[in-house]
Short mmCIF file of N, CA and C and ligand atoms in Angstrom, two decimals:
data_model
loop_
_atom_site.label_atom_id
_atom_site.label_comp_id
_atom_site.label_asym_id
_atom_site.label_seq_id
_atom_site.Cartn_x
_atom_site.Cartn_y
_atom_site.Cartn_z
N MET A 1 27.75 7.02 -22.11
CA MET A 1 26.32 6.72 -22.38
C MET A 1 25.60 8.05 -22.50
N THR A 2 25.17 8.40 -23.72
CA THR A 2 24.51 9.69 -23.90
C THR A 2 23.00 9.56 -24.08
N ALA A 3 22.55 8.37 -24.46
CA ALA A 3 21.11 8.22 -24.70
C ALA A 3 20.34 8.32 -23.39
N ALA A 4 19.22 9.00 -23.44
CA ALA A 4 18.37 9.10 -22.24
C ALA A 4 17.77 7.75 -21.94
N ALA A 5 17.57 7.49 -20.65
CA ALA A 5 16.91 6.25 -20.26
C ALA A 5 15.47 6.28 -20.77
N PRO A 6 14.93 5.12 -21.16
CA PRO A 6 13.55 5.09 -21.63
C PRO A 6 12.58 5.37 -20.49
N GLY A 7 11.37 5.77 -20.82
CA GLY A 7 10.38 6.04 -19.78
C GLY A 7 10.11 7.52 -19.66
N PRO A 8 9.29 7.89 -18.68
CA PRO A 8 8.89 9.28 -18.55
C PRO A 8 10.03 10.17 -18.08
N ARG A 9 9.93 11.46 -18.37
CA ARG A 9 10.87 12.43 -17.82
C ARG A 9 10.60 12.53 -16.31
N ILE A 10 11.66 12.64 -15.53
CA ILE A 10 11.51 12.80 -14.08
C ILE A 10 12.04 14.19 -13.71
N ASP A 11 11.19 15.05 -13.22
CA ASP A 11 11.63 16.37 -12.76
C ASP A 11 12.14 16.25 -11.34
N VAL A 12 13.37 16.73 -11.11
CA VAL A 12 13.97 16.59 -9.78
C VAL A 12 13.28 17.54 -8.79
N LEU A 13 12.85 16.97 -7.67
CA LEU A 13 12.21 17.76 -6.61
C LEU A 13 13.22 18.03 -5.48
N PHE A 14 13.97 16.99 -5.09
CA PHE A 14 15.01 17.13 -4.08
C PHE A 14 16.25 16.40 -4.57
N THR A 15 17.39 17.09 -4.57
CA THR A 15 18.64 16.50 -5.04
C THR A 15 19.24 15.60 -3.96
N GLU A 16 20.24 14.82 -4.37
CA GLU A 16 20.97 13.99 -3.40
C GLU A 16 21.50 14.82 -2.25
N GLU A 17 22.06 16.00 -2.58
CA GLU A 17 22.67 16.85 -1.55
C GLU A 17 21.61 17.38 -0.59
N GLU A 18 20.47 17.78 -1.13
CA GLU A 18 19.39 18.29 -0.26
C GLU A 18 18.88 17.19 0.66
N ILE A 19 18.76 15.99 0.12
CA ILE A 19 18.28 14.87 0.94
C ILE A 19 19.29 14.56 2.05
N ALA A 20 20.56 14.51 1.69
CA ALA A 20 21.59 14.17 2.69
C ALA A 20 21.61 15.18 3.83
N ALA A 21 21.47 16.47 3.48
CA ALA A 21 21.47 17.51 4.52
C ALA A 21 20.25 17.37 5.43
N ARG A 22 19.12 17.04 4.83
CA ARG A 22 17.89 16.91 5.62
C ARG A 22 17.96 15.67 6.53
N VAL A 23 18.52 14.57 6.01
CA VAL A 23 18.63 13.35 6.81
C VAL A 23 19.53 13.61 8.03
N ALA A 24 20.63 14.33 7.81
CA ALA A 24 21.53 14.65 8.93
C ALA A 24 20.81 15.49 9.98
N ALA A 25 19.99 16.44 9.51
CA ALA A 25 19.25 17.30 10.45
C ALA A 25 18.20 16.50 11.22
N LEU A 26 17.53 15.57 10.53
CA LEU A 26 16.55 14.72 11.21
C LEU A 26 17.22 13.90 12.30
N ALA A 27 18.39 13.36 12.00
CA ALA A 27 19.11 12.55 12.99
C ALA A 27 19.45 13.39 14.22
N ARG A 28 19.82 14.65 14.02
CA ARG A 28 20.11 15.53 15.16
C ARG A 28 18.86 15.76 16.01
N GLU A 29 17.72 15.98 15.34
CA GLU A 29 16.45 16.14 16.08
C GLU A 29 16.13 14.89 16.89
N ILE A 30 16.32 13.74 16.27
CA ILE A 30 15.95 12.48 16.92
C ILE A 30 16.84 12.21 18.14
N VAL A 31 18.15 12.39 18.00
CA VAL A 31 19.03 12.09 19.14
C VAL A 31 18.81 13.08 20.29
N ALA A 32 18.31 14.27 19.97
CA ALA A 32 18.02 15.23 21.04
C ALA A 32 16.84 14.76 21.89
N ASP A 33 15.95 13.97 21.29
CA ASP A 33 14.74 13.49 22.00
C ASP A 33 14.88 12.08 22.54
N LEU A 34 15.41 11.19 21.73
CA LEU A 34 15.42 9.76 22.06
C LEU A 34 16.77 9.36 22.62
N ARG A 35 16.82 9.32 23.95
CA ARG A 35 18.08 8.92 24.57
C ARG A 35 18.01 7.45 24.93
N GLY A 36 19.15 6.83 25.03
CA GLY A 36 19.17 5.42 25.41
C GLY A 36 18.82 4.51 24.24
N ASP A 37 18.45 3.31 24.60
CA ASP A 37 18.23 2.26 23.62
C ASP A 37 16.87 2.41 22.93
N PHE A 38 16.82 2.34 21.63
CA PHE A 38 15.53 2.32 20.96
C PHE A 38 15.58 1.42 19.72
N LEU A 39 14.38 1.05 19.29
CA LEU A 39 14.26 0.15 18.14
C LEU A 39 13.66 0.91 16.96
N VAL A 40 14.39 0.93 15.85
CA VAL A 40 13.88 1.52 14.62
C VAL A 40 13.05 0.48 13.89
N VAL A 41 11.79 0.80 13.62
CA VAL A 41 10.91 -0.09 12.86
C VAL A 41 10.75 0.51 11.47
N VAL A 42 11.36 -0.14 10.50
CA VAL A 42 11.36 0.35 9.12
C VAL A 42 10.16 -0.26 8.39
N ILE A 43 9.32 0.60 7.82
CA ILE A 43 8.17 0.11 7.06
C ILE A 43 8.57 -0.07 5.60
N LEU A 44 8.60 -1.32 5.19
CA LEU A 44 9.00 -1.64 3.82
C LEU A 44 7.79 -1.55 2.89
N LYS A 45 8.06 -1.38 1.55
CA LYS A 45 9.40 -1.37 1.02
C LYS A 45 9.95 0.05 0.84
N GLY A 46 9.06 1.02 0.69
CA GLY A 46 9.47 2.34 0.22
C GLY A 46 10.53 3.06 1.03
N SER A 47 10.69 2.71 2.32
CA SER A 47 11.59 3.50 3.15
C SER A 47 12.97 2.86 3.35
N PHE A 48 13.30 1.84 2.58
CA PHE A 48 14.57 1.15 2.87
C PHE A 48 15.79 2.00 2.57
N VAL A 49 15.73 2.84 1.56
CA VAL A 49 16.88 3.70 1.24
C VAL A 49 17.02 4.80 2.30
N PHE A 50 15.91 5.45 2.60
CA PHE A 50 15.88 6.48 3.64
C PHE A 50 16.37 5.92 4.97
N ALA A 51 15.87 4.75 5.35
CA ALA A 51 16.25 4.15 6.63
C ALA A 51 17.74 3.83 6.66
N ALA A 52 18.29 3.36 5.55
CA ALA A 52 19.72 3.03 5.50
C ALA A 52 20.57 4.27 5.77
N ASP A 53 20.17 5.40 5.20
CA ASP A 53 20.90 6.65 5.43
C ASP A 53 20.65 7.16 6.85
N LEU A 54 19.40 7.08 7.31
CA LEU A 54 19.07 7.62 8.63
C LEU A 54 19.77 6.87 9.76
N ILE A 55 19.81 5.54 9.70
CA ILE A 55 20.45 4.82 10.81
C ILE A 55 21.96 5.09 10.85
N ARG A 56 22.54 5.33 9.68
CA ARG A 56 23.98 5.67 9.69
C ARG A 56 24.19 7.09 10.22
N ALA A 57 23.26 8.00 9.90
CA ALA A 57 23.35 9.36 10.45
C ALA A 57 23.19 9.32 11.96
N LEU A 58 22.30 8.47 12.46
CA LEU A 58 22.11 8.32 13.91
C LEU A 58 23.38 7.77 14.55
N GLU A 59 23.96 6.78 13.92
CA GLU A 59 25.18 6.15 14.45
C GLU A 59 26.33 7.16 14.52
N ARG A 60 26.44 8.03 13.50
CA ARG A 60 27.49 9.07 13.51
C ARG A 60 27.35 9.99 14.71
N LEU A 61 26.11 10.15 15.19
CA LEU A 61 25.87 11.02 16.35
C LEU A 61 25.93 10.24 17.66
N GLY A 62 26.30 8.97 17.58
CA GLY A 62 26.48 8.19 18.80
C GLY A 62 25.26 7.41 19.25
N ALA A 63 24.15 7.52 18.50
CA ALA A 63 22.94 6.76 18.85
C ALA A 63 23.03 5.40 18.18
N SER A 64 22.96 4.35 18.98
CA SER A 64 23.07 3.03 18.42
C SER A 64 21.72 2.32 18.53
N ALA A 65 20.93 2.44 17.47
CA ALA A 65 19.59 1.87 17.48
C ALA A 65 19.62 0.46 16.91
N GLN A 66 18.70 -0.37 17.41
CA GLN A 66 18.46 -1.65 16.76
C GLN A 66 17.47 -1.41 15.62
N VAL A 67 17.42 -2.33 14.68
CA VAL A 67 16.57 -2.15 13.50
C VAL A 67 15.78 -3.41 13.22
N ASP A 68 14.50 -3.24 12.94
CA ASP A 68 13.69 -4.36 12.46
C ASP A 68 12.78 -3.85 11.34
N PHE A 69 12.16 -4.77 10.62
CA PHE A 69 11.42 -4.42 9.41
C PHE A 69 10.02 -5.01 9.45
N ILE A 70 9.08 -4.23 8.92
CA ILE A 70 7.71 -4.72 8.76
C ILE A 70 7.26 -4.30 7.36
N THR A 71 6.54 -5.15 6.68
CA THR A 71 6.06 -4.78 5.35
C THR A 71 4.56 -4.52 5.42
N LEU A 72 4.18 -3.29 5.10
CA LEU A 72 2.77 -2.90 5.05
C LEU A 72 2.47 -2.48 3.63
N SER A 73 1.27 -2.77 3.20
CA SER A 73 0.93 -2.48 1.82
C SER A 73 -0.45 -1.84 1.75
N SER A 74 -0.53 -0.68 1.10
CA SER A 74 -1.83 -0.06 0.88
C SER A 74 -2.04 0.27 -0.59
N TYR A 75 -0.93 0.32 -1.34
CA TYR A 75 -1.01 0.58 -2.78
C TYR A 75 -0.92 -0.76 -3.49
N GLY A 76 -1.59 -0.88 -4.62
CA GLY A 76 -1.32 -1.99 -5.52
C GLY A 76 -0.12 -1.59 -6.35
N ALA A 77 -0.22 -1.70 -7.66
CA ALA A 77 0.87 -1.30 -8.53
C ALA A 77 0.65 0.11 -9.07
N GLY A 78 -0.37 0.80 -8.60
CA GLY A 78 -0.71 2.10 -9.17
C GLY A 78 -0.25 3.27 -8.33
N THR A 79 -0.90 4.41 -8.48
CA THR A 79 -0.48 5.62 -7.77
C THR A 79 -1.57 6.12 -6.84
N ALA A 80 -2.56 5.31 -6.53
CA ALA A 80 -3.60 5.72 -5.59
C ALA A 80 -3.74 4.65 -4.51
N SER A 81 -3.90 5.11 -3.27
CA SER A 81 -4.02 4.18 -2.16
C SER A 81 -5.28 3.34 -2.29
N ALA A 82 -5.14 2.05 -2.01
CA ALA A 82 -6.30 1.15 -2.11
C ALA A 82 -7.20 1.25 -0.89
N GLY A 83 -6.76 1.94 0.16
CA GLY A 83 -7.62 2.14 1.32
C GLY A 83 -7.22 1.30 2.52
N ALA A 84 -7.37 0.00 2.43
CA ALA A 84 -7.05 -0.86 3.56
C ALA A 84 -5.55 -1.15 3.61
N VAL A 85 -5.02 -1.21 4.83
CA VAL A 85 -3.60 -1.52 5.01
C VAL A 85 -3.47 -3.01 5.32
N ARG A 86 -2.55 -3.67 4.64
CA ARG A 86 -2.31 -5.09 4.90
C ARG A 86 -0.91 -5.28 5.45
N LEU A 87 -0.79 -6.14 6.47
CA LEU A 87 0.52 -6.50 6.99
C LEU A 87 0.96 -7.75 6.23
N THR A 88 1.99 -7.60 5.39
CA THR A 88 2.39 -8.75 4.56
C THR A 88 3.66 -9.43 5.07
N HIS A 89 4.41 -8.74 5.96
CA HIS A 89 5.57 -9.39 6.58
C HIS A 89 5.79 -8.74 7.93
N ASP A 90 5.82 -9.55 8.99
CA ASP A 90 5.83 -8.99 10.34
C ASP A 90 7.26 -8.78 10.86
N LEU A 91 7.35 -8.06 11.98
CA LEU A 91 8.61 -7.87 12.70
C LEU A 91 9.11 -9.21 13.23
N VAL A 92 10.39 -9.26 13.54
CA VAL A 92 10.97 -10.39 14.26
C VAL A 92 11.06 -10.07 15.75
N GLU A 93 11.39 -8.81 16.06
CA GLU A 93 11.61 -8.40 17.46
C GLU A 93 10.32 -8.28 18.24
N ASP A 94 10.43 -8.51 19.56
CA ASP A 94 9.35 -8.24 20.50
C ASP A 94 9.44 -6.75 20.86
N VAL A 95 8.34 -6.04 20.72
CA VAL A 95 8.39 -4.59 20.97
C VAL A 95 7.90 -4.20 22.37
N ALA A 96 7.42 -5.16 23.16
CA ALA A 96 6.87 -4.85 24.48
C ALA A 96 7.90 -4.11 25.33
N GLY A 97 7.48 -2.98 25.89
CA GLY A 97 8.33 -2.21 26.78
C GLY A 97 9.41 -1.39 26.10
N ARG A 98 9.45 -1.38 24.78
CA ARG A 98 10.55 -0.72 24.08
C ARG A 98 10.15 0.66 23.54
N ALA A 99 11.13 1.53 23.44
CA ALA A 99 10.96 2.81 22.76
C ALA A 99 11.13 2.55 21.26
N ILE A 100 10.14 2.97 20.47
CA ILE A 100 10.13 2.67 19.04
C ILE A 100 10.21 3.94 18.22
N LEU A 101 11.00 3.90 17.17
CA LEU A 101 10.98 4.96 16.14
C LEU A 101 10.55 4.31 14.82
N ILE A 102 9.34 4.65 14.38
CA ILE A 102 8.87 4.17 13.07
C ILE A 102 9.53 5.02 11.99
N VAL A 103 10.05 4.37 10.96
CA VAL A 103 10.62 5.09 9.82
C VAL A 103 9.83 4.70 8.57
N ASP A 104 9.22 5.70 7.92
CA ASP A 104 8.48 5.41 6.69
C ASP A 104 8.75 6.48 5.65
N ASP A 105 8.34 6.18 4.42
CA ASP A 105 8.67 7.06 3.30
C ASP A 105 7.72 8.25 3.18
N VAL A 106 6.42 7.96 3.01
CA VAL A 106 5.47 9.04 2.73
C VAL A 106 4.28 8.96 3.68
N LEU A 107 3.94 10.09 4.28
CA LEU A 107 2.71 10.20 5.07
C LEU A 107 1.67 10.85 4.17
N GLU A 108 0.71 10.04 3.73
CA GLU A 108 -0.28 10.57 2.79
C GLU A 108 -1.65 10.56 3.47
N SER A 109 -2.47 9.53 3.28
CA SER A 109 -3.76 9.49 3.97
C SER A 109 -3.57 9.38 5.48
N GLY A 110 -2.45 8.77 5.88
CA GLY A 110 -2.19 8.53 7.30
C GLY A 110 -2.56 7.12 7.73
N ARG A 111 -3.16 6.35 6.83
CA ARG A 111 -3.62 5.01 7.22
C ARG A 111 -2.46 4.08 7.56
N THR A 112 -1.39 4.14 6.78
CA THR A 112 -0.26 3.26 7.03
C THR A 112 0.37 3.56 8.39
N LEU A 113 0.63 4.85 8.65
CA LEU A 113 1.26 5.22 9.91
C LEU A 113 0.35 4.90 11.09
N ALA A 114 -0.96 5.17 10.95
CA ALA A 114 -1.89 4.87 12.04
C ALA A 114 -1.93 3.37 12.32
N PHE A 115 -1.91 2.59 11.27
CA PHE A 115 -1.92 1.13 11.44
C PHE A 115 -0.65 0.67 12.16
N ALA A 116 0.49 1.18 11.75
CA ALA A 116 1.76 0.78 12.37
C ALA A 116 1.79 1.20 13.84
N ARG A 117 1.43 2.46 14.10
CA ARG A 117 1.44 2.96 15.48
C ARG A 117 0.49 2.15 16.37
N ASP A 118 -0.72 1.90 15.89
CA ASP A 118 -1.70 1.17 16.70
C ASP A 118 -1.25 -0.27 16.94
N THR A 119 -0.65 -0.88 15.94
CA THR A 119 -0.15 -2.25 16.08
C THR A 119 0.94 -2.32 17.14
N LEU A 120 1.87 -1.37 17.10
CA LEU A 120 2.98 -1.37 18.06
C LEU A 120 2.50 -1.08 19.47
N ARG A 121 1.55 -0.15 19.58
CA ARG A 121 0.99 0.15 20.92
C ARG A 121 0.25 -1.06 21.48
N ALA A 122 -0.50 -1.73 20.62
CA ALA A 122 -1.27 -2.90 21.06
C ALA A 122 -0.34 -4.01 21.55
N ARG A 123 0.89 -4.03 21.01
CA ARG A 123 1.86 -5.03 21.43
C ARG A 123 2.67 -4.59 22.64
N GLY A 124 2.34 -3.43 23.20
CA GLY A 124 2.94 -3.01 24.46
C GLY A 124 4.19 -2.17 24.35
N ALA A 125 4.42 -1.53 23.20
CA ALA A 125 5.59 -0.63 23.09
C ALA A 125 5.50 0.45 24.16
N ALA A 126 6.65 0.81 24.73
CA ALA A 126 6.67 1.83 25.79
C ALA A 126 6.38 3.21 25.21
N SER A 127 6.91 3.49 24.02
CA SER A 127 6.64 4.76 23.33
C SER A 127 6.78 4.52 21.84
N VAL A 128 6.03 5.28 21.05
CA VAL A 128 6.10 5.14 19.59
C VAL A 128 6.24 6.53 18.98
N ARG A 129 7.41 6.80 18.39
CA ARG A 129 7.60 8.03 17.64
C ARG A 129 7.72 7.66 16.16
N SER A 130 7.60 8.68 15.29
CA SER A 130 7.66 8.38 13.86
C SER A 130 8.48 9.42 13.12
N CYS A 131 9.24 8.94 12.14
CA CYS A 131 10.05 9.80 11.28
C CYS A 131 9.70 9.49 9.83
N LEU A 132 9.15 10.48 9.13
CA LEU A 132 8.70 10.31 7.75
C LEU A 132 9.55 11.15 6.81
N LEU A 133 10.00 10.53 5.73
CA LEU A 133 10.78 11.28 4.75
C LEU A 133 9.95 12.40 4.14
N LEU A 134 8.73 12.09 3.72
CA LEU A 134 7.87 13.06 3.04
C LEU A 134 6.50 13.11 3.69
N ASP A 135 5.92 14.31 3.72
CA ASP A 135 4.57 14.49 4.25
C ASP A 135 3.74 15.20 3.19
N LYS A 136 2.57 14.62 2.89
CA LYS A 136 1.61 15.26 1.97
C LYS A 136 0.37 15.63 2.79
N PRO A 137 0.43 16.74 3.53
CA PRO A 137 -0.66 17.07 4.48
C PRO A 137 -2.01 17.25 3.79
N ALA A 138 -2.00 17.68 2.54
CA ALA A 138 -3.28 17.92 1.85
C ALA A 138 -4.05 16.63 1.58
N ARG A 139 -3.37 15.49 1.69
CA ARG A 139 -4.00 14.21 1.36
C ARG A 139 -4.47 13.42 2.57
N ARG A 140 -4.42 14.04 3.75
CA ARG A 140 -4.72 13.28 4.95
C ARG A 140 -6.19 12.86 5.05
N ALA A 141 -6.43 11.59 5.38
CA ALA A 141 -7.79 11.08 5.61
C ALA A 141 -7.98 10.68 7.06
N VAL A 142 -6.88 10.42 7.76
CA VAL A 142 -6.91 10.01 9.16
C VAL A 142 -6.14 11.08 9.93
N GLU A 143 -6.63 11.44 11.13
CA GLU A 143 -5.95 12.49 11.88
C GLU A 143 -4.70 11.93 12.54
N ILE A 144 -3.55 12.21 11.96
CA ILE A 144 -2.28 11.74 12.51
C ILE A 144 -1.16 12.60 11.95
N GLU A 145 -0.15 12.88 12.78
CA GLU A 145 1.02 13.63 12.32
C GLU A 145 2.27 12.87 12.71
N ALA A 146 3.35 13.10 11.99
CA ALA A 146 4.63 12.47 12.31
C ALA A 146 5.39 13.36 13.28
N ASP A 147 6.27 12.77 14.08
CA ASP A 147 7.10 13.55 15.00
C ASP A 147 8.24 14.25 14.26
N TYR A 148 8.77 13.60 13.23
CA TYR A 148 9.89 14.16 12.47
C TYR A 148 9.56 14.00 10.99
N VAL A 149 9.70 15.11 10.23
CA VAL A 149 9.35 15.10 8.80
C VAL A 149 10.52 15.65 8.00
N GLY A 150 10.91 14.91 6.96
CA GLY A 150 11.99 15.37 6.09
C GLY A 150 11.57 16.58 5.27
N PHE A 151 10.55 16.39 4.42
CA PHE A 151 10.07 17.46 3.54
C PHE A 151 8.55 17.41 3.46
N ARG A 152 7.89 18.58 3.54
CA ARG A 152 6.46 18.66 3.25
C ARG A 152 6.29 18.99 1.77
N ILE A 153 5.43 18.24 1.09
CA ILE A 153 5.21 18.46 -0.34
C ILE A 153 3.71 18.56 -0.60
N GLY A 154 3.36 18.80 -1.89
CA GLY A 154 1.96 18.85 -2.28
C GLY A 154 1.42 17.45 -2.51
N SER A 155 0.47 17.32 -3.40
CA SER A 155 -0.18 16.04 -3.63
C SER A 155 0.47 15.23 -4.75
N GLU A 156 1.52 15.77 -5.35
CA GLU A 156 2.12 15.10 -6.50
C GLU A 156 2.71 13.74 -6.15
N PHE A 157 2.64 12.80 -7.07
CA PHE A 157 3.22 11.47 -6.89
C PHE A 157 4.71 11.56 -7.19
N VAL A 158 5.53 11.07 -6.27
CA VAL A 158 6.97 11.19 -6.43
C VAL A 158 7.64 9.81 -6.46
N VAL A 159 8.82 9.77 -7.06
CA VAL A 159 9.58 8.52 -7.17
C VAL A 159 11.04 8.77 -6.81
N GLY A 160 11.78 7.68 -6.63
CA GLY A 160 13.21 7.76 -6.36
C GLY A 160 13.52 7.65 -4.88
N TYR A 161 14.79 7.44 -4.56
CA TYR A 161 15.25 7.35 -3.17
C TYR A 161 14.40 6.33 -2.41
N GLY A 162 14.12 5.20 -3.05
CA GLY A 162 13.33 4.13 -2.44
C GLY A 162 11.88 4.07 -2.90
N LEU A 163 11.38 5.20 -3.42
CA LEU A 163 9.96 5.26 -3.81
C LEU A 163 9.77 4.79 -5.24
N ASP A 164 8.71 4.01 -5.43
CA ASP A 164 8.51 3.41 -6.76
C ASP A 164 7.25 3.91 -7.43
N LEU A 165 7.24 3.71 -8.73
CA LEU A 165 6.01 3.79 -9.52
C LEU A 165 5.92 2.44 -10.22
N ALA A 166 4.95 1.62 -9.83
CA ALA A 166 4.81 0.28 -10.39
C ALA A 166 6.15 -0.48 -10.38
N HIS A 167 6.82 -0.42 -9.21
CA HIS A 167 8.06 -1.16 -8.95
C HIS A 167 9.29 -0.63 -9.68
N ARG A 168 9.19 0.55 -10.29
CA ARG A 168 10.36 1.15 -10.93
C ARG A 168 10.84 2.37 -10.14
N TYR A 169 12.08 2.77 -10.43
CA TYR A 169 12.69 4.03 -9.95
C TYR A 169 13.16 4.03 -8.51
N ARG A 170 13.07 2.91 -7.78
CA ARG A 170 13.49 2.95 -6.38
C ARG A 170 14.97 3.34 -6.23
N GLY A 171 15.78 3.01 -7.23
CA GLY A 171 17.22 3.26 -7.13
C GLY A 171 17.67 4.65 -7.53
N LEU A 172 16.76 5.51 -7.97
CA LEU A 172 17.18 6.89 -8.30
C LEU A 172 17.74 7.55 -7.04
N PRO A 173 18.89 8.23 -7.12
CA PRO A 173 19.47 8.82 -5.90
C PRO A 173 18.77 10.11 -5.46
N TYR A 174 17.91 10.66 -6.32
CA TYR A 174 17.16 11.88 -5.98
C TYR A 174 15.66 11.56 -5.90
N ILE A 175 14.87 12.54 -5.46
CA ILE A 175 13.40 12.40 -5.45
C ILE A 175 12.85 13.27 -6.57
N GLY A 176 11.99 12.68 -7.39
CA GLY A 176 11.47 13.44 -8.52
C GLY A 176 10.04 13.10 -8.86
N VAL A 177 9.49 13.90 -9.79
CA VAL A 177 8.10 13.74 -10.22
C VAL A 177 8.08 13.26 -11.66
N PRO A 178 7.50 12.08 -11.93
CA PRO A 178 7.42 11.60 -13.31
C PRO A 178 6.41 12.45 -14.09
N ARG A 179 6.83 12.88 -15.32
CA ARG A 179 6.01 13.81 -16.09
C ARG A 179 5.72 13.29 -17.48
N ASP A 180 4.91 12.28 -17.62
CA ASP A 180 4.44 12.03 -18.99
C ASP A 180 3.02 11.53 -19.01
N GLY A 181 2.32 11.78 -17.93
CA GLY A 181 0.91 11.39 -17.89
C GLY A 181 0.69 10.00 -17.37
N THR A 182 1.77 9.24 -17.10
CA THR A 182 1.58 7.87 -16.58
C THR A 182 1.21 7.92 -15.10
N ALA A 183 1.55 9.01 -14.43
CA ALA A 183 1.38 9.04 -12.98
C ALA A 183 0.50 10.18 -12.55
N GLY A 184 -0.78 9.97 -12.53
CA GLY A 184 -1.76 10.90 -11.99
C GLY A 184 -1.42 12.34 -12.15
P1 LIG B 1 -0.95 6.41 3.37
O1 LIG B 1 -1.27 5.14 4.06
O2 LIG B 1 -2.06 6.91 2.48
O3 LIG B 1 -0.44 7.51 4.29
O4 LIG B 1 0.14 6.09 2.29
C1 LIG B 1 1.40 5.97 2.59
C2 LIG B 1 2.06 4.97 1.66
O5 LIG B 1 1.68 5.18 0.29
C3 LIG B 1 3.55 5.21 1.71
O6 LIG B 1 4.13 4.40 2.67
C4 LIG B 1 4.00 4.91 0.32
O7 LIG B 1 4.36 3.54 0.24
C5 LIG B 1 2.81 5.15 -0.57
N1 LIG B 1 2.93 6.45 -1.25
C6 LIG B 1 2.23 7.57 -0.98
N2 LIG B 1 2.58 8.56 -1.80
C7 LIG B 1 3.54 8.07 -2.61
C8 LIG B 1 4.32 8.65 -3.68
O8 LIG B 1 4.21 9.83 -4.05
N3 LIG B 1 5.23 7.83 -4.27
C9 LIG B 1 5.39 6.52 -3.91
N4 LIG B 1 4.69 5.95 -2.91
C10 LIG B 1 3.77 6.72 -2.27
MG1 LIG B 2 5.30 2.77 2.15
#
């Protein structure tokens, strides 16, 4: 297959190899801090690929975390946050008294992470830590930081490795920037 895929050009920001090395390093940081039993709360949809790699990296280091999923939505189909965070699918597990590790894709305004953290605390979680694949510190609107960050980037909109642009590109194995004017 020699023809290029249709759609915008995607400039690679982080390769598969760079992501894999960073995920392994994050897992080492996490196991150094979080001993014993903990629950990974994966914020869908954007972080499902990252979470799949991260929980296996944790398991390789001997940490056996439980996993549950919550779906939060702040974007519509575009590339700008709509502002309010909506919980569209809740956890199954009871988080009261548990050590929690939130796993999410991008820390941008901070609204999604703040909403998740506050929700888990309100439900009685014993501790809430967070691991974010990407951090866009220049875009912060709420004062919040992640405990573990894969890569700090600028304000550019990125796709791949679980991240979408209007529901496309989640399956790209690398993280890249779409370049044809369709994405801010
Ligand atoms: P926040 O609530 O503004 O921090 O936005 C975080 C959410 O926006 C993330 O969980 C992503 O779902 C989405 N998001 C932010 N930046 C990007 C991006 O560059 N590509 C894809 N999704 C993004
Ligand atoms: Mg997200």
